[in-house]
Structures are given as structure tokens and as C-alpha cells.
Short mmCIF file of C-alpha atoms in Angstrom, two decimals:
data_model
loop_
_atom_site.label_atom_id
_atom_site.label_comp_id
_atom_site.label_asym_id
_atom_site.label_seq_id
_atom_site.Cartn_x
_atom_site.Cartn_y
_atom_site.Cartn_z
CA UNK A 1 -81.36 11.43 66.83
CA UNK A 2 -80.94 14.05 63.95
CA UNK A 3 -83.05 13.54 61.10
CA UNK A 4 -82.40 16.88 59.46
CA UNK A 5 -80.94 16.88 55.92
CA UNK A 6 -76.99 16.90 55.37
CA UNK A 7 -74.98 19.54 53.75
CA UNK A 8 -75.16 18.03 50.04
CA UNK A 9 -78.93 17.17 50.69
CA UNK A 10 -79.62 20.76 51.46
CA UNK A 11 -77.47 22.70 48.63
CA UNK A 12 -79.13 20.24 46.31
CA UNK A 13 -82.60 21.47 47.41
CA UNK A 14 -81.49 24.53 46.76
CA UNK A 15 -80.96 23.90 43.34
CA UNK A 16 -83.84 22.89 42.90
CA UNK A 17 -85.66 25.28 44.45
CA UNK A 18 -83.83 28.02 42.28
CA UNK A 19 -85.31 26.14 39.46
CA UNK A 20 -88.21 25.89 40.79
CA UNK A 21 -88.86 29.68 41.17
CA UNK A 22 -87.53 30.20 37.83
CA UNK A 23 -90.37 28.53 36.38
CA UNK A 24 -92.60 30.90 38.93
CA UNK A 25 -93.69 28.20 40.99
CA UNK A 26 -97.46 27.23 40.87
CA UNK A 27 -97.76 28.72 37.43
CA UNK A 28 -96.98 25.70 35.90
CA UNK A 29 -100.04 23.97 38.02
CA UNK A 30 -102.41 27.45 36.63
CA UNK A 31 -101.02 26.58 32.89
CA UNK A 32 -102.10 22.96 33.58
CA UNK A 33 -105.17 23.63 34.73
CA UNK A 34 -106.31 25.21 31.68
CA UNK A 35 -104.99 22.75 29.19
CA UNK A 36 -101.38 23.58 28.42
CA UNK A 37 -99.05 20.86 28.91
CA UNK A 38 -95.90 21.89 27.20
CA UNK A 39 -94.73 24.24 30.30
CA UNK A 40 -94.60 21.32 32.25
CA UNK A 41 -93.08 18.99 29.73
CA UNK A 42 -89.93 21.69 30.09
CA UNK A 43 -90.13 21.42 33.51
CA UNK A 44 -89.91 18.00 34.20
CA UNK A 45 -87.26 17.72 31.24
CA UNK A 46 -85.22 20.74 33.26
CA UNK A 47 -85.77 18.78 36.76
CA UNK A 48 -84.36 15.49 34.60
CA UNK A 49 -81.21 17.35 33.70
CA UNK A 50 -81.02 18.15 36.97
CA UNK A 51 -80.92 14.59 38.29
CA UNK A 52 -83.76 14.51 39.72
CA UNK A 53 -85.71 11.24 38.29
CA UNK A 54 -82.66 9.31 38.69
CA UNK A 55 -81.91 9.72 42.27
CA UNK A 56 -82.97 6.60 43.95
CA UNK A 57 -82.34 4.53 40.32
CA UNK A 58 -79.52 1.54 40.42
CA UNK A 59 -76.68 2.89 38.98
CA UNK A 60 -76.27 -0.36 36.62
CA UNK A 61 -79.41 1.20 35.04
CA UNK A 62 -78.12 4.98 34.71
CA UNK A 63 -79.38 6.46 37.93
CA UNK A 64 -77.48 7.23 41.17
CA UNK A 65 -78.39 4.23 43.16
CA UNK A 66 -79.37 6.52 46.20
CA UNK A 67 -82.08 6.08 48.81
CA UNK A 68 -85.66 7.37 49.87
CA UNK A 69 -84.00 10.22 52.16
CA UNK A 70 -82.31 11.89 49.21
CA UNK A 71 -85.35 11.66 47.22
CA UNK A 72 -86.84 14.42 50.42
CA UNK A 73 -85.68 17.56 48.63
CA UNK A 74 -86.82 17.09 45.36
CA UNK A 75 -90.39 15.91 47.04
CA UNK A 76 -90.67 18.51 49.07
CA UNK A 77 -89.55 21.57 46.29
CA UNK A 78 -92.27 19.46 43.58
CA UNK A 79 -94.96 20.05 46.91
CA UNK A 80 -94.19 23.82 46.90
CA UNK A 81 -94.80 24.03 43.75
CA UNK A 82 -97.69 21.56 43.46
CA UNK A 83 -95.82 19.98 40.53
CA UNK A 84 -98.60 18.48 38.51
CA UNK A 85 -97.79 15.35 36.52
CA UNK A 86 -96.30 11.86 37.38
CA UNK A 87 -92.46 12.48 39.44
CA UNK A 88 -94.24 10.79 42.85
CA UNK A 89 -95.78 8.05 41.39
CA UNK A 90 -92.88 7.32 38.92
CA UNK A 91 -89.89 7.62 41.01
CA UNK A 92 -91.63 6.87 44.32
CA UNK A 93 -94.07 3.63 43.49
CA UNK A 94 -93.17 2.34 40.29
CA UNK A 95 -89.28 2.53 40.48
CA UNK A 96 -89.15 0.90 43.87
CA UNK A 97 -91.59 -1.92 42.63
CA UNK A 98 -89.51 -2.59 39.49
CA UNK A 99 -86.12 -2.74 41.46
CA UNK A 100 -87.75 -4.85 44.15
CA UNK A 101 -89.85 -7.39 41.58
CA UNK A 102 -89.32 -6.83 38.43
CA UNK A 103 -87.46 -8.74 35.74
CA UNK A 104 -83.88 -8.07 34.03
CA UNK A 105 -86.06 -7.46 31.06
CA UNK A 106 -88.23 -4.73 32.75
CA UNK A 107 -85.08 -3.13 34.63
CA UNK A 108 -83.62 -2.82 31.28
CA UNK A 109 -86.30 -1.58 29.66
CA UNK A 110 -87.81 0.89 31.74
CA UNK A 111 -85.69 2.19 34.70
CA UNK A 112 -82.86 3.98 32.54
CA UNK A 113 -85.82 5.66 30.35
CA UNK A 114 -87.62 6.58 33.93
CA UNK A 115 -83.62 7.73 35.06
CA UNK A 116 -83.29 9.89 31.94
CA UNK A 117 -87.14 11.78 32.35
CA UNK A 118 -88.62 10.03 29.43
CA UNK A 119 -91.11 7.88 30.38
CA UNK A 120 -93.81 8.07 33.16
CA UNK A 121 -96.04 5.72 35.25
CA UNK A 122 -99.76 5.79 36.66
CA UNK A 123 -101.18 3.33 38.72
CA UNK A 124 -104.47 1.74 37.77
CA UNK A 125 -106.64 0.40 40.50
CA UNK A 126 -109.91 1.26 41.32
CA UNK A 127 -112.90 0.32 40.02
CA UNK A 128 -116.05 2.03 39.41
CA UNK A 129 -118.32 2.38 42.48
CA UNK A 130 -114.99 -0.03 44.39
CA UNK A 131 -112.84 0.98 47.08
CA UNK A 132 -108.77 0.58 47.48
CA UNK A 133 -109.79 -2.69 49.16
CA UNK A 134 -108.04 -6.02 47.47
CA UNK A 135 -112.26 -7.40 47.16
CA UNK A 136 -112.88 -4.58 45.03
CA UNK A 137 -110.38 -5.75 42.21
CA UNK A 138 -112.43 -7.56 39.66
CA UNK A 139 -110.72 -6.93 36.20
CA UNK A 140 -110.33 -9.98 34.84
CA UNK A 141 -107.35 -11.25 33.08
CA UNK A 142 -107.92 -14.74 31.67
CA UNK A 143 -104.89 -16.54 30.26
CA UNK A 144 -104.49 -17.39 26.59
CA UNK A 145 -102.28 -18.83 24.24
CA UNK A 146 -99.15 -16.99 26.54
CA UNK A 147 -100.96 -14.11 27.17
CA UNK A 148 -103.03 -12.58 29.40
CA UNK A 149 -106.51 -10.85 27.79
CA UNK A 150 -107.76 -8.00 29.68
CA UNK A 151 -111.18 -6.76 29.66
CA UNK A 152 -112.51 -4.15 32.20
CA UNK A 153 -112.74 -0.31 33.45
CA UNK A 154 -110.57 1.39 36.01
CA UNK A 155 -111.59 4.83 37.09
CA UNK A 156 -109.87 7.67 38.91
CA UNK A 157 -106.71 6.74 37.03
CA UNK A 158 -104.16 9.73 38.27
CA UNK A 159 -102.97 12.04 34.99
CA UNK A 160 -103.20 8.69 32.59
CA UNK A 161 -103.02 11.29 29.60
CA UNK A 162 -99.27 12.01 30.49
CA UNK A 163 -98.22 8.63 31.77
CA UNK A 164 -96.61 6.17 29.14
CA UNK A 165 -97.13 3.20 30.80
CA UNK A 166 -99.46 2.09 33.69
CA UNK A 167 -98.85 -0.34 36.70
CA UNK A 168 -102.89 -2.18 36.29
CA UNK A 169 -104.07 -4.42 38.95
CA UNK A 170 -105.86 -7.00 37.75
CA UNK A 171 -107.71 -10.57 38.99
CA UNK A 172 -105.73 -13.54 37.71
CA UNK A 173 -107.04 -16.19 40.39
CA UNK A 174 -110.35 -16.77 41.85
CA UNK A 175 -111.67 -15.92 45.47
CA UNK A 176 -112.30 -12.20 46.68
CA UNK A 177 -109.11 -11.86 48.96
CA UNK A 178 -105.57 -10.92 48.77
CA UNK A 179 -104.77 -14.05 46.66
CA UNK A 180 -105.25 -13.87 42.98
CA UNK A 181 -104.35 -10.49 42.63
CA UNK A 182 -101.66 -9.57 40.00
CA UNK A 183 -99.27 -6.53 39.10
CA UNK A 184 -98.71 -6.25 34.90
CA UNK A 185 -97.12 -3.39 33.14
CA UNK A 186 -99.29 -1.93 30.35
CA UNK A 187 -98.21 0.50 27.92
CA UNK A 188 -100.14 3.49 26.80
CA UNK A 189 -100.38 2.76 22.83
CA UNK A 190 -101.89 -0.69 23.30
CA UNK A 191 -104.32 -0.84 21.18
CA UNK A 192 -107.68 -1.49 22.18
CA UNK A 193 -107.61 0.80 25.35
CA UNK A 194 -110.10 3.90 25.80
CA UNK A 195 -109.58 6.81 28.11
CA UNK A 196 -112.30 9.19 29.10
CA UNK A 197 -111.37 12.28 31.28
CA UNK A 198 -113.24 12.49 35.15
CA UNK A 199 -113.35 15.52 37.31
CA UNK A 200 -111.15 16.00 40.27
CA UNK A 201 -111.51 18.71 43.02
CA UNK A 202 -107.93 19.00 42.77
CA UNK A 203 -107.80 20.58 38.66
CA UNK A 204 -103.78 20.25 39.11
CA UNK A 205 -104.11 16.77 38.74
CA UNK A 206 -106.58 15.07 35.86
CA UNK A 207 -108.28 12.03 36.42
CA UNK A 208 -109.62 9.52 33.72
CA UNK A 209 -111.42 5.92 33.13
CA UNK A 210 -109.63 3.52 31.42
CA UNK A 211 -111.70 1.20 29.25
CA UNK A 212 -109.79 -2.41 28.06
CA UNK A 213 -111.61 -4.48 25.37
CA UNK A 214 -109.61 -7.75 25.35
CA UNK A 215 -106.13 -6.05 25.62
CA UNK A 216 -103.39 -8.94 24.78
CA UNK A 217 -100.71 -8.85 27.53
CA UNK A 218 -97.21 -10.53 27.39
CA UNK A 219 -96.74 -12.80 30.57
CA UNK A 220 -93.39 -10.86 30.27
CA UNK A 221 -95.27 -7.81 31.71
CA UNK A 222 -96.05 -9.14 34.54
CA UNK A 223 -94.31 -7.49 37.58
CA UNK A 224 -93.59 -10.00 40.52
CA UNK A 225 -95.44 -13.55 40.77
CA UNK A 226 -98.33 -14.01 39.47
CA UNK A 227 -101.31 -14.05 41.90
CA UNK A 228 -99.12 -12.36 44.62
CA UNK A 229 -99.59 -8.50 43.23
CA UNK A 230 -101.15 -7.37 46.61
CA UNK A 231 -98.54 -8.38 48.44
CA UNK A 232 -95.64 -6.29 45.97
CA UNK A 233 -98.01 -3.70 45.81
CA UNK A 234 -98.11 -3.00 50.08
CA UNK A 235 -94.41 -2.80 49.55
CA UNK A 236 -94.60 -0.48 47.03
CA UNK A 237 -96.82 1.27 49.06
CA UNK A 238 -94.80 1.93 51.66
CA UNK A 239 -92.22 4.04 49.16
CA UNK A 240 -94.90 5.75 47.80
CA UNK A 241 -96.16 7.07 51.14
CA UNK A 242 -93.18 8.06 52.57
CA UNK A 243 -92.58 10.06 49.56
CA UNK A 244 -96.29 11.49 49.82
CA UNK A 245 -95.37 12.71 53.61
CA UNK A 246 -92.63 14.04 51.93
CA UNK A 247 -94.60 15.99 49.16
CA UNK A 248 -97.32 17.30 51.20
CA UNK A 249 -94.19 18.64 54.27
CA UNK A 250 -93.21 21.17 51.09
CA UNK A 251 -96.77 21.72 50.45
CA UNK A 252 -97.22 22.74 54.24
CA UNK A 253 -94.55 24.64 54.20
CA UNK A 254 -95.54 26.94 51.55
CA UNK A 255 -98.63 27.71 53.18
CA UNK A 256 -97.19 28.39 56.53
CA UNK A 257 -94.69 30.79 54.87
CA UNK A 258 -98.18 32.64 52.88
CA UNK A 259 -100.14 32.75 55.89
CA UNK A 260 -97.25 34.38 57.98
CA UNK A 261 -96.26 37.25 54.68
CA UNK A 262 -100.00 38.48 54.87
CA UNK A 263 -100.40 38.52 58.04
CA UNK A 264 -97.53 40.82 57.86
CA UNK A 265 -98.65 43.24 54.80
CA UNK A 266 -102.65 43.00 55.68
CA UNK A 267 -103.45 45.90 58.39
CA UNK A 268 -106.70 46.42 60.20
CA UNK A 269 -107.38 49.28 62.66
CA UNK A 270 -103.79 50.80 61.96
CA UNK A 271 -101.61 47.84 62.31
CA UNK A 272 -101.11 44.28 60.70
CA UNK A 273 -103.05 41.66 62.01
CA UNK A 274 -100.65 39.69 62.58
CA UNK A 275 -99.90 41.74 65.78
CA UNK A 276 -103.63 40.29 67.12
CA UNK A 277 -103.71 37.17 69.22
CA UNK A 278 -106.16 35.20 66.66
CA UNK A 279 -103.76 35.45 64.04
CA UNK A 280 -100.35 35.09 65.72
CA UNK A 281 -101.48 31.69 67.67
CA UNK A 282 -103.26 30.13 64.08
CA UNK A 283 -100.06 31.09 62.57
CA UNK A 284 -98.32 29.17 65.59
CA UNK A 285 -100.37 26.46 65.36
CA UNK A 286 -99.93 25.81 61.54
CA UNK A 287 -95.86 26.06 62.00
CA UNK A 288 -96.31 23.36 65.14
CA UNK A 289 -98.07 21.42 62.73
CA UNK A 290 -95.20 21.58 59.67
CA UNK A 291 -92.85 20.89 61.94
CA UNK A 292 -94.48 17.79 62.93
CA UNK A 293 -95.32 16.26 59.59
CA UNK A 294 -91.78 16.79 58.88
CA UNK A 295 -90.21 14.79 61.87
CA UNK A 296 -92.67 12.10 60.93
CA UNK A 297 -91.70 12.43 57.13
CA UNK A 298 -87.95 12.64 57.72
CA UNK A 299 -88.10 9.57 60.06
CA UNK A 300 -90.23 7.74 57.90
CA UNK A 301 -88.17 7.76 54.98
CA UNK A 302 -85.04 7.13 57.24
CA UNK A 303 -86.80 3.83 58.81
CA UNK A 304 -87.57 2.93 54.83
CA UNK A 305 -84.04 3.21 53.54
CA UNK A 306 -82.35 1.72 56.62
CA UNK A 307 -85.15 -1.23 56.87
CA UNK A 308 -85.74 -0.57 60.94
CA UNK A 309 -88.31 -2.75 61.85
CA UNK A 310 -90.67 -0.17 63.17
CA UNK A 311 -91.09 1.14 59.02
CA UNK A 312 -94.94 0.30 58.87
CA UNK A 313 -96.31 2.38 61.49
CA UNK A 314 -93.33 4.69 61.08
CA UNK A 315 -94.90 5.13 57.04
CA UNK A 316 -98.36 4.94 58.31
CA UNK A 317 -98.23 7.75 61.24
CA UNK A 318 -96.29 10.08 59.17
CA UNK A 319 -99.01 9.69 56.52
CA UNK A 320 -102.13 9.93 58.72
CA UNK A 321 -100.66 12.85 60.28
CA UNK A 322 -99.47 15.14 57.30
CA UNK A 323 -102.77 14.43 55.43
CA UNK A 324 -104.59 15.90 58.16
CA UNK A 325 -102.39 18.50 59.18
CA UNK A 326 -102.48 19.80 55.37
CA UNK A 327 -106.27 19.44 55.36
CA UNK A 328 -106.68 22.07 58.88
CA UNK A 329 -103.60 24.15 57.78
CA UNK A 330 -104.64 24.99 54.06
CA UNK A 331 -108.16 25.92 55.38
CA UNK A 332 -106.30 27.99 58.21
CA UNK A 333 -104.73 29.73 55.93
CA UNK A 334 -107.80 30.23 54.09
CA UNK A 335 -109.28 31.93 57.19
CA UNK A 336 -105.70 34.31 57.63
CA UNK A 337 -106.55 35.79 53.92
CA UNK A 338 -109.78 36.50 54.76
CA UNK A 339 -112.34 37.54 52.30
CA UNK A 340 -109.47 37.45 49.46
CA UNK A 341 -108.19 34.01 50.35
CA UNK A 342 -111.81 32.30 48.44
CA UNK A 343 -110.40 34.11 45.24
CA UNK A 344 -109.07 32.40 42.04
CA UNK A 345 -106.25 35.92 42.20
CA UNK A 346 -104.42 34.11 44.85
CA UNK A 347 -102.95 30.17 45.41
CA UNK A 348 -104.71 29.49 48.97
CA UNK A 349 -107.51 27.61 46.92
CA UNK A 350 -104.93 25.33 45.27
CA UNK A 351 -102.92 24.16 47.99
CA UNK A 352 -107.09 23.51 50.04
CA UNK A 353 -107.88 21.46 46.42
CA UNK A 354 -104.50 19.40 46.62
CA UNK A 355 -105.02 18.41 50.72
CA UNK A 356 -108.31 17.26 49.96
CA UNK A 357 -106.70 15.10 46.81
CA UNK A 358 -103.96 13.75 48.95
CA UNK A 359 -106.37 12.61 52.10
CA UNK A 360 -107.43 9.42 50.27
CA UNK A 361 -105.02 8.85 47.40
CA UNK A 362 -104.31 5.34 47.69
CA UNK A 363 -106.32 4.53 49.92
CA UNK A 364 -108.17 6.28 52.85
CA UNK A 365 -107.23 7.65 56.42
CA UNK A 366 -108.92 4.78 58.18
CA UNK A 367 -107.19 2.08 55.98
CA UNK A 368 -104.12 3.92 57.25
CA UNK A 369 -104.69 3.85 60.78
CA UNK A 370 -106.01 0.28 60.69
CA UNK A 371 -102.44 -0.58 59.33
CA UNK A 372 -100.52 1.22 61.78
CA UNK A 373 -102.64 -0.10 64.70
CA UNK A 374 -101.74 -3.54 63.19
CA UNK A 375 -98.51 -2.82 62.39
CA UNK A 376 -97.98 -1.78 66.08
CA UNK A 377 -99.79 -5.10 67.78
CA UNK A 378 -102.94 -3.51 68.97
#
């Protein structure tokens, strides 16, 4: 079976890619990192114009009603680049959940603003001292007068400075399982929310705790049934890590194509060392690796989009295996630079920071393989 991309898949890519390199690639993550936004507000309005955010949006809401498979090469160009900022969590977890659950209302009122590169979403799930596990959920919502009154903290909330709305999991019914569980829609400027920054290891992408104090909630934010968020949410899921394999494949490739350049430039005893065995096999190694991750990611995304019954483990395999690949490869290539590859001077250290971020974002490697072993009968 052929997974690789077709013709209009590929000259799109390279599009974006073009664009990409315009904006000089991870020096929009460097500008982040020390506190200047604006470079990649231009970005991600430049990527917009480009179509980008409104790929796999319904057309009767302004995008082009496409799948998960051509979302691949705008997820894998954004991994290149380690694209700080909200494009996978928007376009790969919250659109999906709002065209799967949500209401006329919400389509209405959020997907053609999401389609146009106006308006961004963060999720908003763990706890302090919790875990990704559905026990851990304990913000309380109580219902009131038509409303639902929040009052809580949720920590480690991904760039919630630059997202305009978040998806917030909160406890609606009693009980510690699944059940009870529900998805609402909060926007930024409530009133009555705090946000204090956390650190990350990854300083491309800014964490923060998000403090309610008896926030007042619609019922018409609610996204899906009420007490049945967990459920949505695994569905969601499933988008969002296909689109992660995705992300981290460009990643990968980025650092095969480093390691293999120096390697090329960097001599030792009167020739480069890529021309000694150590080097040339790692170098093999990391490309067997990328090539992988990216059959896994490609049929991953295909299984999503054409609903093959085999899409849980297919998700949950090509997950498992890019997060790890990207965790030995980045640290591979860490070892080709040498001496130089520890320094801030080159990008080795960013793409090491962003596998370590990625290898339990929403939820951890043994979560993952628990679902694929389930998923698969064992």
C-alpha cells in the first residue's frame, strides 16, 4: 500500500516550506524564547493566508472540508521549524472535537474564526500534583441558576497566554471514574480567571496555572453531553496524536538532515568524520528511525480519515514510536556535534528540549501502550 503524499500534497508542502525558510526557520522559536511574540503572530497570520488553519475545517464554516492526511505537510513543515504557539492543538484537537460534538452555535462561532487564523485553543487538564488519568480531574463545576460555577487550578496549561479560548475539563458528576467528567469551552477574558507562568524544559513552548474563582459558565459552552467529556475527549485524542506523529516526523527529519551536513563539514585526522564507521552507522540508524515514524504517522492519519477499524493501535503505535525515536535521535545528534552540539550557538539543544516535551504531552508512554495493547485484544 502507498502511503506517500500525492502530487498536490507535496507542492503544497513546498509552499510552505518556502515560507517557512523565509521566516529562517527556528528563529521564530529563539525570538519566542526570549519574550517576543509579534514574529510569530506574522507567522501564523502568513501560514493563515496560506490556508493552512483551514484545511481540515467544513467548508459550510469557511475552511476546505479536507481530512487528517492533508493536514501532514503543514505538521510536519511547523515540526521543522518547531513552530511555537497553538496550530496542533487548534486545528488538530479542538477543531475535530467541535465538528464531532459541538453545537450549531459553537460551529458558528468558533470554527470560521479558527479557519481564518484568528482565534486559538489550549487544553486545560491537569491538576496540580494529578496525572492525565480521568481520577485526577477534580475541578468542580456545580450548577446554578443555568450556569455552571467553576472554581479550581489547572497547571501545565500549554501557551495559555496566546490561546483565546480553552477546552477545560472539569467534574460535573460524582464518583472518581470516567463518568462525570465534562468538556466546556472557556474564553480567555472571563473574568475572574488568574494565570501564573510555570517553567518548561522545552522554553519554545510556555506553560502556566490557571486559577478560577467561581467563573460563571453558559450551559451553552458545554461541548458534547454533559458528564460524557472523557469519552469526546479519547476521540479527540486520537486527532490530536496522529497529528503529533505527524509534527515530531518533521522534527526528526530536521535532525537527521543536521546530523548528516556536519558530519560532512566537521574533519578529524584529515577527513570528515562522517567517513568513520561510528558516525556513518548513528547517522544510519537515525534515518531508519525517521523513516519509521513516518510509515507509522502516514498510516495513522490514513486509518483516522478513512475510519479502518484498526485506528486505535494504528494512533497509539505511531505515537509510542515517534516519541521515542525523537527522544534517541535528538540526543544522537547531540553526540554527532560533539563538544559544539551542548552549545546555545547551534539548534541541537532545541529539537533534545522539544522530544522530551512531546514524550508525555497528553498523557504518558505507558498510558499509550496500555491503549494499544487494549486496543489490540491483549
Amino acid at each position: 500500500m502507498d502511503f506517500s503524499l500525492n502530487q498536490e500534497q507535496e507542492m503544497f508542502r513546498g509552499y510552505v516550506r518556502k515560507y517557512l525558510d523565509g521566516a529562517g526557520q527556528t528563529k521564530t522559536a529563539r525570538a519566542y524564547i526570549e519574550g517576543e511574540n509579534e514574529s510569530l503572530r506574522t507567522l501564523l497570520s502568513g501560514l493563515a493566508e496560506l490556508g493552512c488553519s483551514s484545511i481540515n475545517i467544513s467548508e459550510d464554516h469557511g475552511g476546505m472540508g479536507l481530512g487528517p492526511l492533508d493536514l501532514i505537510p503543514v505538521l510536519e513543515e511547523t515540526g521543522r521549524s518547531l513552530l511555537p504557539g497553538l496550530f496542533l492543538e487548534t486545528n488538530a484537537l479542538a477543531v475535530p472535537l467541535i465538528e464531532k460534538f459541538g453545537t450549531e452555535v459553537q460551529k458558528d462561532r468558533y470554527l470560521a474564526e479558527i479557519a481564518a487564523g484568528r482565534k486559538t485553543f489550549s487544553l486545560a487538564w491537569l491538576e496540580p500534583g494529578g496525572s492525565y488519568g480521568p481520577s485526577d480531574i477534580n475541578l468542580e463545576a456545580k450548577s446554578l441558576n443555568g450556569q455552571l460555577i467553576l472554581s479550581g487550578v489547572k497547571s501545565m496549561v500549554p501557551d495559555a497566554g496566546l490561546a483565546d479560548h480553552y477546552i477545560v475539563l472539569v467534574r460535573t458528576g460524582k464518583g472518581k471514574r470516567n463518568d462525570g467528567i465534562t468538556l466546556l469551552i472557556v474564553d480567555r477574558n472571563e473574568t475572574n480567571i488568574t494565570m501564573e507562568s510555570q517553567k518548561n524544559i522545552d522554553e519554545t513552548r510556555h506553560l502556566a496555572a490557571l486559577s478560577f474563582h467561581d467563573v460563571e459558565i453558559p450551559m451553552g459552552q458545554v461541548l458534547g453531553s454533559m458528564h460524557q467529556g472523557w469519552d469526546a475527549l479519547q476521540e479527540g485524542l486520537l486527532s490530536f496524536n496522529a497529528a503529533l506523529s505527524a509534527v515530531i516526523v518533521g522534527c526528526m527529519e530536521k535532525v537527521v538532515e543536521m546530523a548528516a551536513e556536519y558530519a560532512k563539514i566537521r574533519e578529524q585526522f584529515g577527513q570528515p568524520i562522517g567517513r568513520f564507521q561510528a558516525i556513518k552507522h548513528r547517522i544510519v540508524d537515525m534515518k531508519m528511525d525517521l523513516e519509521t515514524a513516518r510509515s507509522l504517522a502516514y498510516y495513522a492519519n490514513w486509518a483516522l480519515e478513512s475510519g479502518a477499524e484498526d485506528r486505535v493501535q494504528a494512533v497509539s503505535c505511531a505515537r509510542i514510536f515517534a516519541t521515542k525515536a525523537f527522544v534517541r535521535i535528538s540526543s544522537d545528534n547531540i553526540q554527532v556535534h560533539g563538544g559544539i552540539g551542548f552549545t546555545e550557538e547551534i539548534d541541537c539543544h532545541l529539537f533534545v528540549k522539544r522530544a522530551r516535551f512531546y514524550e508525555n504531552y497528553l498523557g504518558s508512554t505507558e498510558q499509550y501502550y496500555k491503549q494499544a495493547a487494549t486496543a489490540l485484544g491483549w
